[in-house]
Tab-separated table of C-alpha atoms in Angstrom:
chain	number	residue	atom	x	y	z
Y	67	MET	CA	1.731	31.319	51.018
Y	68	PRO	CA	4.396	34.068	50.444
Y	69	GLY	CA	6.770	33.348	47.679
Y	70	ARG	CA	4.528	30.903	45.875
Y	71	SER	CA	3.674	31.944	42.311
Y	72	ARG	CA	-0.051	31.815	41.477
Y	73	PRO	CA	-1.348	30.760	38.119
Y	74	SER	CA	-2.286	33.664	35.798
Y	75	ARG	CA	-5.982	33.991	34.968
Y	76	LEU	CA	-5.006	34.497	31.372
Y	77	PHE	CA	-2.547	31.555	31.321
Y	78	PRO	CA	-3.876	29.096	33.951
Y	79	ASP	CA	-1.827	26.247	32.347
Y	80	GLY	CA	1.158	27.250	30.248
Y	81	PHE	CA	1.264	23.802	28.582
Y	82	ALA	CA	-2.319	24.100	27.320
Y	83	TYR	CA	-1.784	27.412	25.601
Y	84	GLY	CA	1.789	26.621	24.523
Y	85	ALA	CA	0.899	23.245	23.022
Y	86	ALA	CA	-2.032	24.652	21.061
Y	87	ALA	CA	0.074	27.494	19.741
Y	88	GLY	CA	2.991	25.241	18.867
Y	89	LEU	CA	0.756	22.911	16.893
Y	90	ALA	CA	-0.805	25.865	15.123
Y	91	VAL	CA	2.602	27.149	14.071
Y	92	ASP	CA	3.510	23.613	12.825
Y	93	LEU	CA	0.243	23.448	10.914
Y	94	PHE	CA	0.792	26.764	9.059
Y	95	VAL	CA	4.589	26.847	8.885
Y	96	GLY	CA	5.814	23.256	9.156
Y	97	ASP	CA	9.427	22.443	10.026
Y	98	PRO	CA	12.149	25.023	9.316
Y	99	ARG	CA	14.202	24.117	6.198
Y	100	ARG	CA	17.437	25.263	7.794
Y	101	GLY	CA	18.620	25.241	11.340
Y	102	HIS	CA	16.159	22.686	12.636
Y	103	PRO	CA	16.857	22.118	16.359
Y	104	VAL	CA	16.425	18.337	15.987
Y	105	ALA	CA	19.007	18.281	13.181
Y	106	ALA	CA	21.411	20.289	15.328
Y	107	PHE	CA	20.876	17.744	18.132
Y	108	GLY	CA	21.588	14.936	15.663
Y	109	ARG	CA	24.776	16.501	14.555
Y	110	ALA	CA	26.017	16.962	18.152
Y	111	ALA	CA	25.012	13.357	19.093
Y	112	ALA	CA	26.865	12.030	16.011
Y	113	ALA	CA	29.978	14.012	16.869
Y	114	PHE	CA	29.901	12.673	20.436
Y	115	GLU	CA	29.420	9.144	19.127
Y	116	GLN	CA	32.555	9.397	17.003
Y	117	ARG	CA	34.591	10.113	20.128
Y	118	LEU	CA	32.830	7.581	22.358
Y	119	HIS	CA	31.913	4.627	20.119
Y	120	HIS	CA	32.962	1.157	21.376
Y	121	ASP	CA	31.202	-2.100	20.492
Y	122	HIS	CA	29.828	-2.353	24.011
Y	123	ARG	CA	26.462	-1.732	25.639
Y	124	GLY	CA	27.930	0.254	28.460
Y	125	TRP	CA	29.463	2.860	26.192
Y	126	GLY	CA	26.223	3.066	24.284
Y	127	ALA	CA	24.315	3.606	27.518
Y	128	LEU	CA	26.693	6.437	28.427
Y	129	HIS	CA	26.131	8.012	24.985
Y	130	THR	CA	22.337	7.807	25.475
Y	131	ALA	CA	22.432	9.166	29.014
Y	132	VAL	CA	24.601	12.147	28.137
Y	133	CYS	CA	22.717	13.106	24.978
Y	134	ALA	CA	19.213	12.582	26.215
Y	135	GLY	CA	19.964	13.687	29.804
Y	136	SER	CA	21.667	16.910	28.840
Y	137	THR	CA	18.718	17.819	26.487
Y	138	ALA	CA	16.171	17.264	29.193
Y	139	ALA	CA	18.300	19.190	31.690
Y	140	LEU	CA	18.545	22.097	29.220
Y	141	GLY	CA	14.748	22.065	28.992
Y	142	ALA	CA	14.426	22.010	32.798
Y	143	LEU	CA	16.740	25.079	33.116
Y	144	ALA	CA	14.770	26.973	30.490
Y	145	ALA	CA	11.492	26.132	32.195
Y	146	ARG	CA	12.839	27.129	35.562
Y	147	ALA	CA	13.946	30.504	34.175
Y	148	VAL	CA	10.315	31.367	33.137
Y	149	ARG	CA	8.438	29.557	35.862
Y	150	ASN	CA	7.106	32.781	37.421
Y	151	ARG	CA	6.158	34.317	34.060
Y	152	PRO	CA	3.208	32.369	32.703
Y	153	ALA	CA	3.107	34.126	29.364
Y	154	ALA	CA	6.831	33.368	28.822
Y	155	ALA	CA	6.300	29.796	29.965
Y	156	ALA	CA	3.563	29.367	27.358
Y	157	ALA	CA	5.765	30.880	24.653
Y	158	LEU	CA	8.635	28.563	25.592
Y	159	THR	CA	6.291	25.526	25.444
Y	160	ALA	CA	5.032	26.674	22.025
Y	161	ALA	CA	8.523	26.973	20.684
Y	162	CYS	CA	9.483	23.561	22.005
Y	163	VAL	CA	6.352	21.898	20.641
Y	164	TRP	CA	6.964	23.396	17.239
Y	165	ALA	CA	10.577	22.206	17.397
Y	166	VAL	CA	9.764	18.560	18.300
Y	167	VAL	CA	6.555	17.684	16.546
Y	168	GLY	CA	6.570	17.005	12.793
Y	169	GLY	CA	2.942	16.365	11.815
Y	170	THR	CA	2.709	18.854	8.964
Y	171	THR	CA	5.978	17.788	7.376
Y	172	LEU	CA	4.918	14.202	7.790
Y	173	GLY	CA	1.677	14.839	5.897
Y	174	ARG	CA	3.364	16.914	3.269
Y	175	GLU	CA	6.012	14.300	2.460
Y	176	ALA	CA	3.413	11.528	2.375
Y	177	ARG	CA	1.174	13.440	0.030
Y	178	ALA	CA	4.098	14.320	-2.212
Y	179	ILE	CA	4.861	10.631	-2.612
Y	180	GLY	CA	1.168	9.906	-3.129
Y	181	GLY	CA	0.989	12.569	-5.872
Y	182	ALA	CA	3.988	11.026	-7.634
Y	183	LEU	CA	2.499	7.590	-7.420
Y	184	ALA	CA	-0.892	8.811	-8.729
Y	185	ALA	CA	0.861	10.355	-11.659
Y	186	GLY	CA	2.703	7.099	-12.302
Y	187	ASP	CA	6.127	8.673	-11.664
Y	188	LEU	CA	7.789	5.905	-9.670
Y	189	ASP	CA	11.270	7.472	-9.970
Y	190	VAL	CA	10.119	10.625	-8.149
Y	191	ALA	CA	8.277	8.531	-5.558
Y	192	ARG	CA	11.447	6.472	-4.975
Y	193	GLU	CA	13.521	9.631	-4.654
Y	194	ARG	CA	11.248	11.085	-1.976
Y	195	LEU	CA	10.513	7.915	0.032
Y	196	PRO	CA	13.844	8.107	2.069
Y	197	HIS	CA	12.573	11.419	3.461
Y	198	LEU	CA	9.836	9.510	5.157
Y	199	CYS	CA	11.230	6.097	6.056
Y	200	GLY	CA	14.381	3.979	5.868
Y	201	ARG	CA	13.261	1.349	3.366
Y	202	ASP	CA	15.118	0.584	0.155
Y	203	PRO	CA	12.980	2.403	-2.479
Y	204	GLN	CA	14.588	0.633	-5.424
Y	205	SER	CA	13.145	-2.658	-4.256
Y	206	LEU	CA	9.581	-1.375	-4.087
Y	207	ASP	CA	6.876	-1.092	-6.793
Y	208	GLY	CA	3.984	1.379	-6.594
Y	209	PRO	CA	1.646	-0.563	-4.266
Y	210	ALA	CA	4.512	-1.455	-1.967
Y	211	MET	CA	5.584	2.238	-1.693
Y	212	ALA	CA	1.958	3.232	-0.960
Y	213	ARG	CA	1.876	0.626	1.831
Y	214	ALA	CA	5.209	1.867	3.189
Y	215	VAL	CA	3.903	5.424	3.290
Y	216	VAL	CA	0.738	4.496	5.138
Y	217	GLU	CA	2.787	2.511	7.691
Y	218	SER	CA	5.190	5.387	8.131
Y	219	VAL	CA	2.399	7.833	8.628
Y	220	ALA	CA	0.924	5.655	11.347
Y	221	GLU	CA	4.237	5.040	13.182
Y	222	ASN	CA	5.411	8.615	12.887
Y	223	THR	CA	2.092	9.985	14.174
Y	224	SER	CA	3.031	8.275	17.430
Y	225	ASP	CA	6.734	9.129	17.353
Y	226	ALA	CA	6.642	12.599	15.975
Y	227	VAL	CA	3.412	13.980	17.542
Y	228	VAL	CA	1.547	11.976	20.109
Y	229	GLY	CA	4.450	10.681	22.136
Y	230	ALA	CA	5.983	14.149	22.417
Y	231	LEU	CA	2.738	15.747	23.472
Y	232	PHE	CA	2.140	13.041	26.039
Y	233	TRP	CA	5.460	13.542	27.723
Y	234	GLY	CA	5.059	17.336	27.445
Y	235	ALA	CA	1.765	16.988	29.310
Y	236	VAL	CA	3.461	14.814	31.963
Y	237	ALA	CA	6.769	16.636	32.403
Y	238	GLY	CA	6.461	19.953	30.549
Y	239	VAL	CA	9.408	21.256	28.419
Y	240	PRO	CA	11.915	18.660	29.749
Y	241	GLY	CA	9.448	15.908	28.724
Y	242	LEU	CA	9.045	17.396	25.220
Y	243	LEU	CA	12.750	17.750	24.557
Y	244	GLY	CA	13.785	14.543	26.358
Y	245	PHE	CA	11.370	12.421	24.413
Y	246	ARG	CA	12.410	13.860	21.093
Y	247	ALA	CA	16.061	13.341	21.966
Y	248	VAL	CA	15.452	9.692	22.815
Y	249	ASN	CA	13.432	9.069	19.687
Y	250	THR	CA	16.124	10.694	17.547
Y	251	LEU	CA	18.893	8.675	19.195
Y	252	ASP	CA	16.933	5.496	18.400
Y	253	ALA	CA	16.658	6.492	14.757
Y	254	MET	CA	20.452	7.189	14.652
Y	255	VAL	CA	21.914	4.204	16.563
Y	256	GLY	CA	19.017	1.974	17.612
Y	257	HIS	CA	18.883	-0.278	14.599
Y	258	ARG	CA	20.434	-3.685	14.427
Y	259	SER	CA	23.447	-3.087	12.208
Y	260	PRO	CA	26.894	-4.512	13.043
Y	261	ARG	CA	28.101	-1.122	14.313
Y	262	TYR	CA	25.136	-0.508	16.544
Y	263	ARG	CA	23.942	-3.938	17.671
Y	264	ARG	CA	25.532	-3.393	21.106
Y	265	PHE	CA	26.230	0.339	21.134
Y	266	GLY	CA	22.652	1.239	20.236
Y	267	TRP	CA	21.010	-1.223	22.616
Y	268	ALA	CA	20.347	1.351	25.318
Y	269	SER	CA	18.858	3.910	22.925
Y	270	ALA	CA	16.531	1.263	21.427
Y	271	ARG	CA	15.366	0.025	24.821
Y	272	LEU	CA	14.837	3.510	26.179
Y	273	ASP	CA	12.901	4.492	23.134
Y	274	ASP	CA	10.671	1.425	23.583
Y	275	LEU	CA	9.912	2.551	27.179
Y	276	ALA	CA	9.414	6.225	26.357
Y	277	GLY	CA	7.234	5.386	23.355
Y	278	TRP	CA	4.989	2.838	25.092
Y	279	PRO	CA	2.319	5.174	26.426
Y	280	GLY	CA	2.205	7.389	23.311
Y	281	ALA	CA	1.848	4.350	21.053
Y	282	ARG	CA	-1.144	3.015	23.013
Y	283	LEU	CA	-2.756	6.504	23.115
Y	284	THR	CA	-2.238	6.782	19.296
Y	285	ALA	CA	-3.844	3.375	18.771
Y	286	ALA	CA	-6.798	4.260	21.004
Y	287	LEU	CA	-7.401	7.655	19.338
Y	288	ALA	CA	-7.025	6.118	15.875
Y	289	THR	CA	-9.785	3.736	16.883
Y	290	VAL	CA	-11.979	6.656	17.926
Y	291	ALA	CA	-11.171	8.935	14.989
Y	292	GLY	CA	-11.111	6.295	12.198
Y	293	GLY	CA	-14.116	5.238	10.179
Y	294	ASN	CA	-14.173	1.710	11.457
Y	295	PRO	CA	-13.837	1.446	15.274
Y	296	ARG	CA	-14.652	-2.262	15.385
Y	297	GLY	CA	-12.148	-3.043	12.692
Y	298	ALA	CA	-9.461	-1.040	14.428
Y	299	VAL	CA	-10.051	-2.746	17.762
Y	300	ARG	CA	-10.133	-6.150	16.152
Y	301	ALA	CA	-6.856	-5.637	14.260
Y	302	TRP	CA	-5.181	-4.074	17.309
Y	303	ARG	CA	-6.117	-7.024	19.544
Y	304	ALA	CA	-5.404	-9.703	16.965
Y	305	ASP	CA	-2.261	-8.464	15.256
Y	306	ALA	CA	-0.363	-5.839	17.208
Y	307	SER	CA	1.668	-8.417	19.229
Y	308	LYS	CA	2.843	-10.004	16.021
Y	309	HIS	CA	4.825	-6.951	15.034
Y	310	PRO	CA	8.524	-6.993	15.962
Y	311	SER	CA	8.213	-3.479	17.485
Y	312	PRO	CA	6.210	-3.286	20.743
Y	313	ASN	CA	5.135	0.231	19.888
Y	314	ALA	CA	4.750	0.236	16.082
Y	315	GLY	CA	2.552	-2.890	16.352
Y	316	PRO	CA	-0.533	-1.336	18.102
Y	317	VAL	CA	-0.235	1.859	16.023
Y	318	GLU	CA	0.041	0.237	12.600
Y	319	ALA	CA	-2.538	-2.385	13.457
Y	320	SER	CA	-5.143	0.172	14.628
Y	321	PHE	CA	-4.465	2.377	11.577
Y	322	ALA	CA	-4.858	-0.715	9.314
Y	323	GLY	CA	-8.200	-1.563	10.905
Y	324	ALA	CA	-9.465	1.998	10.965
Y	325	LEU	CA	-8.672	2.423	7.236
Y	326	GLY	CA	-9.744	-1.062	6.273
Y	327	VAL	CA	-6.395	-2.006	4.641
Y	328	ARG	CA	-3.729	-4.655	4.986
Y	329	LEU	CA	-0.361	-3.593	6.306
Y	330	GLY	CA	2.826	-5.555	6.964
Y	331	GLY	CA	4.414	-8.236	4.770
Y	332	THR	CA	7.859	-8.327	3.053
Y	333	LEU	CA	10.076	-5.222	3.210
Y	334	SER	CA	13.749	-4.346	2.896
Y	335	TYR	CA	15.957	-2.166	5.136
Y	336	GLY	CA	19.525	-1.397	4.221
Y	337	GLY	CA	19.707	-4.467	1.977
Y	338	ARG	CA	18.229	-6.665	4.710
Y	339	VAL	CA	14.939	-8.374	3.758
Y	340	GLU	CA	12.294	-8.807	6.513
Y	341	HIS	CA	9.134	-10.770	6.366
Y	342	ARG	CA	6.731	-9.123	8.794
Y	343	PRO	CA	3.316	-10.523	9.689
Y	344	VAL	CA	0.268	-9.109	7.944
Y	345	LEU	CA	-1.772	-6.629	10.031
Y	346	ASN	CA	-5.567	-6.646	9.519
Y	347	GLY	CA	-5.514	-9.585	7.121
Y	348	LYS	CA	-9.195	-9.079	6.354
Y	349	GLY	CA	-8.510	-5.687	4.867
Y	350	ARG	CA	-7.852	-4.876	1.209
Y	351	ALA	CA	-4.504	-3.960	-0.352
Y	352	VAL	CA	-3.308	-0.384	0.113
Y	353	GLU	CA	-4.167	2.003	-2.705
Y	354	VAL	CA	-2.637	5.365	-3.447
Y	355	ALA	CA	-5.785	7.132	-2.252
Y	356	ASP	CA	-5.243	5.578	1.194
Y	357	ILE	CA	-2.174	7.811	1.706
Y	358	ASP	CA	-4.406	10.873	1.944
Y	359	ARG	CA	-6.856	9.006	4.189
Y	360	ALA	CA	-4.015	8.080	6.493
Y	361	VAL	CA	-2.773	11.702	6.623
Y	362	ARG	CA	-6.252	12.913	7.541
Y	363	LEU	CA	-6.599	10.252	10.214
Y	364	SER	CA	-3.170	11.323	11.554
Y	365	ARG	CA	-4.413	14.931	11.884
Y	366	ARG	CA	-7.573	13.923	13.648
Y	367	VAL	CA	-5.519	11.894	16.084
Y	368	THR	CA	-3.259	14.908	16.657
Y	369	GLY	CA	-6.247	17.119	17.562
Y	370	LEU	CA	-7.623	14.480	19.921
Y	371	THR	CA	-4.183	14.101	21.486
Y	372	LEU	CA	-4.031	17.793	22.250
Y	373	ALA	CA	-7.496	17.758	23.776
Y	374	ALA	CA	-6.634	14.653	25.854
Y	375	CYS	CA	-3.316	16.051	27.137
Y	376	VAL	CA	-4.738	19.474	27.955
Y	377	GLY	CA	-7.810	17.970	29.577
Y	378	GLY	CA	-5.638	15.602	31.626
Y	379	ARG	CA	-3.469	18.536	32.809
Y	380	LEU	CA	-6.448	20.580	33.841
Y	381	ILE	CA	-8.011	17.730	35.741
Y	382	VAL	CA	-4.816	17.077	37.630
Y	383	SER	CA	-4.452	20.738	38.445
Y	384	ALA	CA	-8.015	20.909	39.712
Y	385	LEU	CA	-7.469	17.862	41.889
Y	386	LYS	CA	-4.308	19.385	43.298
Y	387	ARG	CA	-6.092	22.634	44.154
Y	388	ARG	CA	-8.877	20.727	45.756
Y	389	ASN	CA	-6.507	18.733	47.936
Y	390	ALA	CA	-4.289	21.715	48.764
């Protein structure tokens, strides 16, 4: 039909090439040290919160809608501007994937803490731990920090990589940016502190919904990519529902089973002690060497996610052409 753009033979699917290129840049470059787009979004969201904050769910829902909605809309406008230029569309996708995923930085931070623990330098490990998770490092000994790192690698593989790629495959650039905005808002205001118990409710619930498919995909791919598929499935089925988070539960349980370790137990956030159920109780205690194993599993999951998302897009495109 006249006026309808045809896919380029070189770029039949801008997402496929863009996602692969974006992950490659992340692998070799990592996150920018200054001017990170996610940090810029966080500053803007925090400034908007200062003007809008009320101890009320409705005001929090408005904050979430404006921040996440405007980010997704910006992505939609950018994608629309390059929709008839496949190479530019692939480049835009690559830039957005690089901006929103954080697999390389995740692995780098985890291994830095693992190196400090292996050297017996608990002070350095405690200093670096807040870069990875929000636990109180002063309350943790070496084994507890190793366990915290493995749990953070598992959860952030879903939040910082798989979930973003999934929504990118489903909705393109708006999906990539929208998911990352929602996930960032949850980290900022979604926790149960007195200030955010009501105001952050909408961000937390929306993050649960947006993260649901990516968490299950992460758990499934960890089962495939790990060294103990039966153990991963067993831990996922037996223990995931015990976790207070509907999305962290499947991910951490499957990683625990795949690695053959125990996760969960007592931890401290912001001075608040939580007693979480043990995941994969038949596993052994986490050791420092398991940090590197978790990072390698995370990378394998990332590669399989790219293959699954690209394959899914190509299958859907083929079905659409067949039915056209």
